[in-house]
Coordinates of C-alpha atoms and ligand atoms in Angstrom, one line a residue:
X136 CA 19.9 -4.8 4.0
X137 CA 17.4 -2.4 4.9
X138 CA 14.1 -4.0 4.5
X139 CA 11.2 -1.7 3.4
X140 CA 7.6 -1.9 3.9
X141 CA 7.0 -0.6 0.4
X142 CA 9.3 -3.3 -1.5
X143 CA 8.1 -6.5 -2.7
X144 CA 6.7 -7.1 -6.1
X145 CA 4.9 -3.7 -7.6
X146 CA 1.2 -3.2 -8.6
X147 CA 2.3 -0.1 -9.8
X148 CA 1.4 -0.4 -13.6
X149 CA 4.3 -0.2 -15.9
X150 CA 3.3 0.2 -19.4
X151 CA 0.6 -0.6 -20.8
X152 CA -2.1 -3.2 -19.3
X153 CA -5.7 -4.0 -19.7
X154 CA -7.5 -5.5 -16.4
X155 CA -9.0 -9.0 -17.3
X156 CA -5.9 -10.9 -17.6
X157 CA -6.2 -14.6 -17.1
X158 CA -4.5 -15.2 -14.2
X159 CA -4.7 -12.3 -12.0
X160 CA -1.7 -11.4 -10.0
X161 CA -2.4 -11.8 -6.3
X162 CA -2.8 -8.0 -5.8
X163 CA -5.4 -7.8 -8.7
X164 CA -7.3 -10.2 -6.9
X165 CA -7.2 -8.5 -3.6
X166 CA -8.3 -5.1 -5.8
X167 CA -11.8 -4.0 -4.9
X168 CA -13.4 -4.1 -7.8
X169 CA -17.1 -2.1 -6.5
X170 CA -17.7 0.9 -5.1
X171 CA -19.3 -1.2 -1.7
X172 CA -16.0 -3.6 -1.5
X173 CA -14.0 -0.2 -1.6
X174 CA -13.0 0.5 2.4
X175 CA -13.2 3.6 3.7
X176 CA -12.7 7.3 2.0
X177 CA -16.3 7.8 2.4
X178 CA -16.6 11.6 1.0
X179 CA -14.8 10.6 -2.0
X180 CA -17.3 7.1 -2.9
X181 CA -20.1 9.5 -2.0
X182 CA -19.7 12.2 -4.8
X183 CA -18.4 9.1 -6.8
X184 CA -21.8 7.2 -6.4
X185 CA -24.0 10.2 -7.6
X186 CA -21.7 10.6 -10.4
X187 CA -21.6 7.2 -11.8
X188 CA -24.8 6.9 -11.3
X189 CA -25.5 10.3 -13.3
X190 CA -23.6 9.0 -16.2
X191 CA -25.2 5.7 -16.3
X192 CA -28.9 7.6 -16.4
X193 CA -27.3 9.8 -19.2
X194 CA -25.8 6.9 -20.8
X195 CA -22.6 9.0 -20.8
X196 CA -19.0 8.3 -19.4
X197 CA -18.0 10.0 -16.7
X198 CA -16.1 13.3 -16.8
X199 CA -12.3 13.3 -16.1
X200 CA -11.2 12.4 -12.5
X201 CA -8.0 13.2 -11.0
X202 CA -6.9 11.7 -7.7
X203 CA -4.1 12.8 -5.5
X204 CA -3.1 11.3 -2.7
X205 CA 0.0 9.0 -1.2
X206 CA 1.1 5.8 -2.9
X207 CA -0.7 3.0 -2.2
X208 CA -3.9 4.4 -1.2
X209 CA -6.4 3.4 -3.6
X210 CA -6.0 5.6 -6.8
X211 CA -5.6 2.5 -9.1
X212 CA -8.4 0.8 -7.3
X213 CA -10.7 3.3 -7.7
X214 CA -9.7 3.8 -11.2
X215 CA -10.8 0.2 -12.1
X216 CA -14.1 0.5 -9.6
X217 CA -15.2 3.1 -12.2
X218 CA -14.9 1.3 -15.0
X219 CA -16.3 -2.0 -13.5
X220 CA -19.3 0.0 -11.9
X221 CA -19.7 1.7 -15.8
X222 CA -19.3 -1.4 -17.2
X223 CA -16.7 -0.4 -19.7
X224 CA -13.2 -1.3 -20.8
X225 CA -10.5 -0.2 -18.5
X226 CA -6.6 0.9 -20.1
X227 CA -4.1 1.3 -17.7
X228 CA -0.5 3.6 -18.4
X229 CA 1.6 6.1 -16.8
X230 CA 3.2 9.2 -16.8
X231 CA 6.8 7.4 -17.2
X232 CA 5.6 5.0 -19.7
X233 CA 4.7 7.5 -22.5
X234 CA 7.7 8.3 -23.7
X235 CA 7.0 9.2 -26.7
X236 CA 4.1 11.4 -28.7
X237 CA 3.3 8.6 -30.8
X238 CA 2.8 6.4 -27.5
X239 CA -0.1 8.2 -26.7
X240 CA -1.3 9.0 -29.6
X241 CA -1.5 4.4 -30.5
X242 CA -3.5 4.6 -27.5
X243 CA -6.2 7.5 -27.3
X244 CA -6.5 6.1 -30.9
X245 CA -7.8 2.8 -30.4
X246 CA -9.8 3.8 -27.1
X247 CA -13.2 2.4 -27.2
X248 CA -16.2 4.7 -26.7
X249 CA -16.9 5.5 -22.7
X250 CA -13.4 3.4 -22.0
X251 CA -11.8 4.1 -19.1
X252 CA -8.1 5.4 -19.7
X253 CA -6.2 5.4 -16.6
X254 CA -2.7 7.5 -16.2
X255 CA -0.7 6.9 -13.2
X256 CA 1.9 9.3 -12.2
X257 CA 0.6 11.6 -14.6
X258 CA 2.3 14.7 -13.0
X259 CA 5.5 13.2 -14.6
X260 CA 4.1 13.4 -18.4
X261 CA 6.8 15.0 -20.7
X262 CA 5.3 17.9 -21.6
X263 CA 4.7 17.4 -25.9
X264 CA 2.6 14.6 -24.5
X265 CA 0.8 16.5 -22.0
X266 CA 0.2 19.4 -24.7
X267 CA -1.6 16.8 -26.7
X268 CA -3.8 15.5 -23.9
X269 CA -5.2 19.0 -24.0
X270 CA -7.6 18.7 -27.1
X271 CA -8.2 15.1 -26.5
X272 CA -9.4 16.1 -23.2
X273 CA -11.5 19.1 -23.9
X274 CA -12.6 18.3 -27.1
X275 CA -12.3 14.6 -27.6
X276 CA -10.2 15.2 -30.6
X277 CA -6.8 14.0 -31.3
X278 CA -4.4 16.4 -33.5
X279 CA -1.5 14.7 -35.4
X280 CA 1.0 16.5 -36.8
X281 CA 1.8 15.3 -40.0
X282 CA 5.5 15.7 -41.6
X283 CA 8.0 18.0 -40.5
X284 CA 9.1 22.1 -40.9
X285 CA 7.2 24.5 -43.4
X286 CA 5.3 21.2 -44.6
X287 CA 4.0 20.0 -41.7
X288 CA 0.5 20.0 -41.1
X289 CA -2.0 18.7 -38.7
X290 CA -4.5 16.0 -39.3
X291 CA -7.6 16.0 -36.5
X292 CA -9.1 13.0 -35.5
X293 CA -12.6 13.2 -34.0
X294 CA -12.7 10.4 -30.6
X295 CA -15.3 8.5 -29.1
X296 CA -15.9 9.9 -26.0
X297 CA -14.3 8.3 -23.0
X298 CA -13.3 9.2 -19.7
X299 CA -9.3 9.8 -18.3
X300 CA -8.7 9.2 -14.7
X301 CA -5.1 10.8 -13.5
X302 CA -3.3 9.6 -11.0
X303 CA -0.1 11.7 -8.9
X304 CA 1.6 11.7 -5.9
X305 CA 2.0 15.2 -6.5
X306 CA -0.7 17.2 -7.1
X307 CA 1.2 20.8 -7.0
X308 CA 3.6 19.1 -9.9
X309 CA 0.8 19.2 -12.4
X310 CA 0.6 22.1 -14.6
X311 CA -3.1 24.0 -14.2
X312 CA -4.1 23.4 -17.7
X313 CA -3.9 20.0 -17.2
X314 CA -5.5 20.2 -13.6
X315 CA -8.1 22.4 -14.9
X316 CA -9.0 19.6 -17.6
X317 CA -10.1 17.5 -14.9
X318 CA -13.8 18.0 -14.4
X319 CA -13.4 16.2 -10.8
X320 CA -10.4 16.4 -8.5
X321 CA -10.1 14.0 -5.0
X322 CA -7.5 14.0 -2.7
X323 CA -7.3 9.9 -1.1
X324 CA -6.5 10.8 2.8
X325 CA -4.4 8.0 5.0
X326 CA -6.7 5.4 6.3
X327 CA -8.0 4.9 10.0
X328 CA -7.3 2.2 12.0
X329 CA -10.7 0.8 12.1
X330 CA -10.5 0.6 7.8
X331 CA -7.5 -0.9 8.1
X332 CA -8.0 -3.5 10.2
X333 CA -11.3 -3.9 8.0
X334 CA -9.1 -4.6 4.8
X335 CA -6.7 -6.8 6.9
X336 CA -9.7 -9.0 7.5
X337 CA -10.9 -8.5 4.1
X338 CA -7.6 -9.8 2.7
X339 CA -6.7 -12.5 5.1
X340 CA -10.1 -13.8 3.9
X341 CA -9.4 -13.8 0.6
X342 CA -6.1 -15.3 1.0
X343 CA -8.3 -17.7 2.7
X344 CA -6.5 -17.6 6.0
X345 CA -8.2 -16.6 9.5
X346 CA -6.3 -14.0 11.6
X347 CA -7.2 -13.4 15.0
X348 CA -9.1 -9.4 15.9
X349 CA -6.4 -8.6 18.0
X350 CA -3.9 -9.4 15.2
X351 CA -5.9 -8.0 12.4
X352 CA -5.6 -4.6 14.5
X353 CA -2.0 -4.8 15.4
X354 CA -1.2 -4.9 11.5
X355 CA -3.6 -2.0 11.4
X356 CA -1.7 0.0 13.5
X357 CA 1.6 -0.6 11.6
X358 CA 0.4 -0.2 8.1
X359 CA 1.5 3.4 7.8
X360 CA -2.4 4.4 6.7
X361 CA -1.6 2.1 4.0
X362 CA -4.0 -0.3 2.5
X363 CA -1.2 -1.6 0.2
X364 CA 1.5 -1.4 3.0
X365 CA -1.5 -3.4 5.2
X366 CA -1.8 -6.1 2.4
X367 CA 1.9 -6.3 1.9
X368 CA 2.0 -7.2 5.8
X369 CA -0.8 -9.5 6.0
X370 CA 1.0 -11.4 3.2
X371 CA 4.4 -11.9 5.5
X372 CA 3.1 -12.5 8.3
X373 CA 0.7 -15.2 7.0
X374 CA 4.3 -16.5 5.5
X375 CA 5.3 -16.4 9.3
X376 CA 2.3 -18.6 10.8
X377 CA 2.6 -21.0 8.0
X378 CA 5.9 -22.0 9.1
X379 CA 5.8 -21.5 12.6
X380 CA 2.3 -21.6 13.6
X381 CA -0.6 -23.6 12.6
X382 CA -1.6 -21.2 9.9
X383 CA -4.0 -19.0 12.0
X384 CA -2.6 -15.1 12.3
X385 CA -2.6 -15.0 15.8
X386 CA -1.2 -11.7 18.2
X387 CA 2.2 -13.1 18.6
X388 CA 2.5 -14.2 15.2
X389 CA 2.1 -10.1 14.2
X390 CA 4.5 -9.4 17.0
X391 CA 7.3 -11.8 15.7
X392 CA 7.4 -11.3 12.0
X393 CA 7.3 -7.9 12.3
X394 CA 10.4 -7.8 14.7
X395 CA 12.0 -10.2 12.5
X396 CA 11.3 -7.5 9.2
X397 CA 12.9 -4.7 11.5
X398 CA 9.1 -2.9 11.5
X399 CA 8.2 -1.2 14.5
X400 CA 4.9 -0.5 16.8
X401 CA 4.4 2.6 14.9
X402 CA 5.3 0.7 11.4
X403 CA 8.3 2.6 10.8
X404 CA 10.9 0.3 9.3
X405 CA 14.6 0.8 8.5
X406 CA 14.8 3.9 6.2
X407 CA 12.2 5.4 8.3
X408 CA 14.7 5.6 11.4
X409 CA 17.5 6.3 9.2
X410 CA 16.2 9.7 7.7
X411 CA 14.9 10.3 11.3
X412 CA 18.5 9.2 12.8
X413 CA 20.4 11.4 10.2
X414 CA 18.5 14.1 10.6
X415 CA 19.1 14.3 14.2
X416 CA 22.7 13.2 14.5
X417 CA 24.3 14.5 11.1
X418 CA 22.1 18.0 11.1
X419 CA 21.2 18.8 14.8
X420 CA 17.6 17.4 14.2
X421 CA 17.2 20.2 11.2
X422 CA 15.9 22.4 9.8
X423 CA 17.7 21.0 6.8
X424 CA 17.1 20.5 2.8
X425 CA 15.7 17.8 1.4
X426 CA 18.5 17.4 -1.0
X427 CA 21.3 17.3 2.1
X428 CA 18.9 14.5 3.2
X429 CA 18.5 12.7 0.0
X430 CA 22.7 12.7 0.0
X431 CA 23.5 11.8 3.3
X432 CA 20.9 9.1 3.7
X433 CA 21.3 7.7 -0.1
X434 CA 17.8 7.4 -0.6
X435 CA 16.3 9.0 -4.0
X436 CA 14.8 12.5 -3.4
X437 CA 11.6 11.7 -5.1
X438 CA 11.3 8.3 -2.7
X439 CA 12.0 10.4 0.1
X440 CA 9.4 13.1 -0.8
X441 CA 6.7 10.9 -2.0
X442 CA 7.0 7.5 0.2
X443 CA 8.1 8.4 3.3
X444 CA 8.0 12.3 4.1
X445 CA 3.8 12.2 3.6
X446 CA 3.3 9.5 6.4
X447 CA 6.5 11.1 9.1
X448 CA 4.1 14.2 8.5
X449 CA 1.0 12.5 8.9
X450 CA 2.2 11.5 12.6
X451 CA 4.0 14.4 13.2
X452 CA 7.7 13.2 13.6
X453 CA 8.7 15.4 10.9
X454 CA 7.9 19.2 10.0
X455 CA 8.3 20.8 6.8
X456 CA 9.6 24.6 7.2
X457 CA 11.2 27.0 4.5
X458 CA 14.2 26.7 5.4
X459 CA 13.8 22.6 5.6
X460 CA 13.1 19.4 7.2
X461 CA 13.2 19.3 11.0
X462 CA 12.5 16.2 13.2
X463 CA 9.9 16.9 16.1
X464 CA 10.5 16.4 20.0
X465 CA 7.7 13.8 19.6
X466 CA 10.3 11.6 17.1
X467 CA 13.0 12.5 19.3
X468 CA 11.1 11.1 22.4
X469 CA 9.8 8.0 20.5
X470 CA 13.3 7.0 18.9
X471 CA 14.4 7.6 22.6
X472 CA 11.8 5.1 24.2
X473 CA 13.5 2.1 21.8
Ligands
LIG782 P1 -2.4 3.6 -5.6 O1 -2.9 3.5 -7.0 O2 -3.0 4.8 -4.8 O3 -0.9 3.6 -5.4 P2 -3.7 1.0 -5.4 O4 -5.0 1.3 -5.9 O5 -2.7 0.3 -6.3 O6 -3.0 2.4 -4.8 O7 -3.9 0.2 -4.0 C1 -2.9 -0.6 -3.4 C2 -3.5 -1.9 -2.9 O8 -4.3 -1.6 -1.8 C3 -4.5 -2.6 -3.9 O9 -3.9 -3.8 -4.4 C4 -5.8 -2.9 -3.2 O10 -5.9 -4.2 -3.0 C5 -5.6 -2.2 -1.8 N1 -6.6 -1.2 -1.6 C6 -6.4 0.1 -1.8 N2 -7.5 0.8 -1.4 C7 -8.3 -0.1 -0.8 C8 -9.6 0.1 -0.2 N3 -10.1 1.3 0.0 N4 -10.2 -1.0 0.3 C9 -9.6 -2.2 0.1 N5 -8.4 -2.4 -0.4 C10 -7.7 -1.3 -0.9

């Protein structure tokens, strides 16, 4: 079986949630939850800083924030950071989990004035919903449409305000009246080694286990960018030097467990070198369509395009052209070097 860095138990919310749970799940606890805790993507806390701070001086929520950007970045986080930082109630859903009108409509009805509403994956909204966001947005007002054909009319409810944070993968998905909604849009970049090996540290010591500097920075270099792939990494390979160590995360310990999980120097694991693989052996090393790939390597087409393209790009393994995917000579070379 093809082990993936990305697998293990989701923080991705699935319906809905509010934060403040009584026993937080490991990843909640590892969440940042203020803007100074919150590693790296400096630009982005700047203009956040001077805008939460506006709104607290105005005694005002925020306006709407959209973030784009790679899973497992920080969207979420940063979501929560706001409302911790404002002090205010935080709602978590997303795009997949509002099926239906009414779904939404339960929600923005009950929101609590200056709450934070958070939308994950809100590029994949059906579009009634979406439709309906629009005055609730804009206007803070929530139009329900009241019976059906000739008699149907349409009650408006008046909202307290509140602010929405949007979350996507996919930031050309989203339809420009709903981008255009969005008072503030940020786009989360990969993180630097340095960062990550700043959150490894960060999170070993809130596991409460001590990793070695040379360790911390080899899991940096294999988290794909990743603060959740980092986190996901430090939590194996502290698994590894419980049982064959003496609990300290030391060089070899990083070295080992991550042989043993079939994750490379680079942090490529198994699917990575498959699509690579395919790509060169079943299609000459491309250009070829992202579907073909999605086929011949069985992986989902929106897996491939959201996980694992963004980061192959990031390194330059992979190229995107109009007539398709093609592997680079620098891939080529590195898969040679195994
Ligand atoms: P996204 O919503 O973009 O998929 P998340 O906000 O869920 O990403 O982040 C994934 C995990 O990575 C979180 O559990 C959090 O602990 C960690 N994380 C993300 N960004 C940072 C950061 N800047 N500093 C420290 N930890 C972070």
């Amino acid at each position: 079986m093809a082990i993936s860095t990305y697998d293990d138990e989701s923080d991705v919310p699935a319906g809905v949630e509010e934060s403040g749970s009584p026993t937080p799940s490991l990843d909640t606890a590892l969440r940042p939850r203020i803007l100074d805790d919150y590693v790296g993507q400096e630009a982005i806390k700047k203009s956040l800083t001077l805008t939460l701070q506006a709104a607290k001086q105005r005694d005002e929520p925020a306006e709407h924030i959209l973030f784009a950007g790679p899973p497992g970045l920080g969207k979420t986080t940063l979501a929560g950071i706001i409302a911790s930082e404002l002090q205010v109630p935080f709602r978590i859903t997303s795009g997949p989990a509002l099926e239906r009108s009414g779904d939404l409509a339960s929600i923005i009805a009950s929101l609590q004035p200056g709450e934070v509403l958070f939308i994950d994956e809100i590029h994949r909204l059906n579009r009634n919903i979406e439709e309906m966001l629009y005055p609730v947005m804009e206007d803070y007002a929530l139009d329900l449409v009241l019976g059906k054909g000739a008699g149907a009319r349409t009650m408006r409810i008046q909202l307290p305000r509140f602010t929405l944070v949007g979350a996507t993968t996919r930031p050309g998905s989203l339809s420009s009246p709903l981008r255009d909604r969005f008072g503030l849009h940020y786009h989360l970049e990969y993180y630097t080694e340095r960062e990550l090996t700043h959150i490894i540290t960060r999170t070993a010591s809130l596991l409460d286990v001590d990793i070695e500097d040379a360790a911390a920075h080899a899991l940096a270099i294999r988290s794909r960018g990743t603060p959740r792939v980092a986190n996901r990494l430090v939590k194996r390979v502290r698994d590894y030097a419980t049982v064959h160590g003496d609990g300290l995360i030391r060089l070899r310990d990083v070295q080992e467990a991550l042989h043993d999980l079939g994750i490379d120097d680079k942090g490529l694991d198994a699917i990575d070198r498959r699509i690579l693989k395919t790509i060169i052996e079943q299609f000459d090393g491309g250009p070829v369509g992202v579907e073909t790939i999605a086929a011949a390597t069985a992986i989902e087409r929106a897996t491939l395009e959201d996980v694992y393209e963004p980061y192959l790009l990031q390194i330059g393994f992979l190229q995107r052209t109009p007539r398709g995917r093609k592997v680079t000579d620098l891939a080529i070379a590195y898969l040679n070097s195994d």
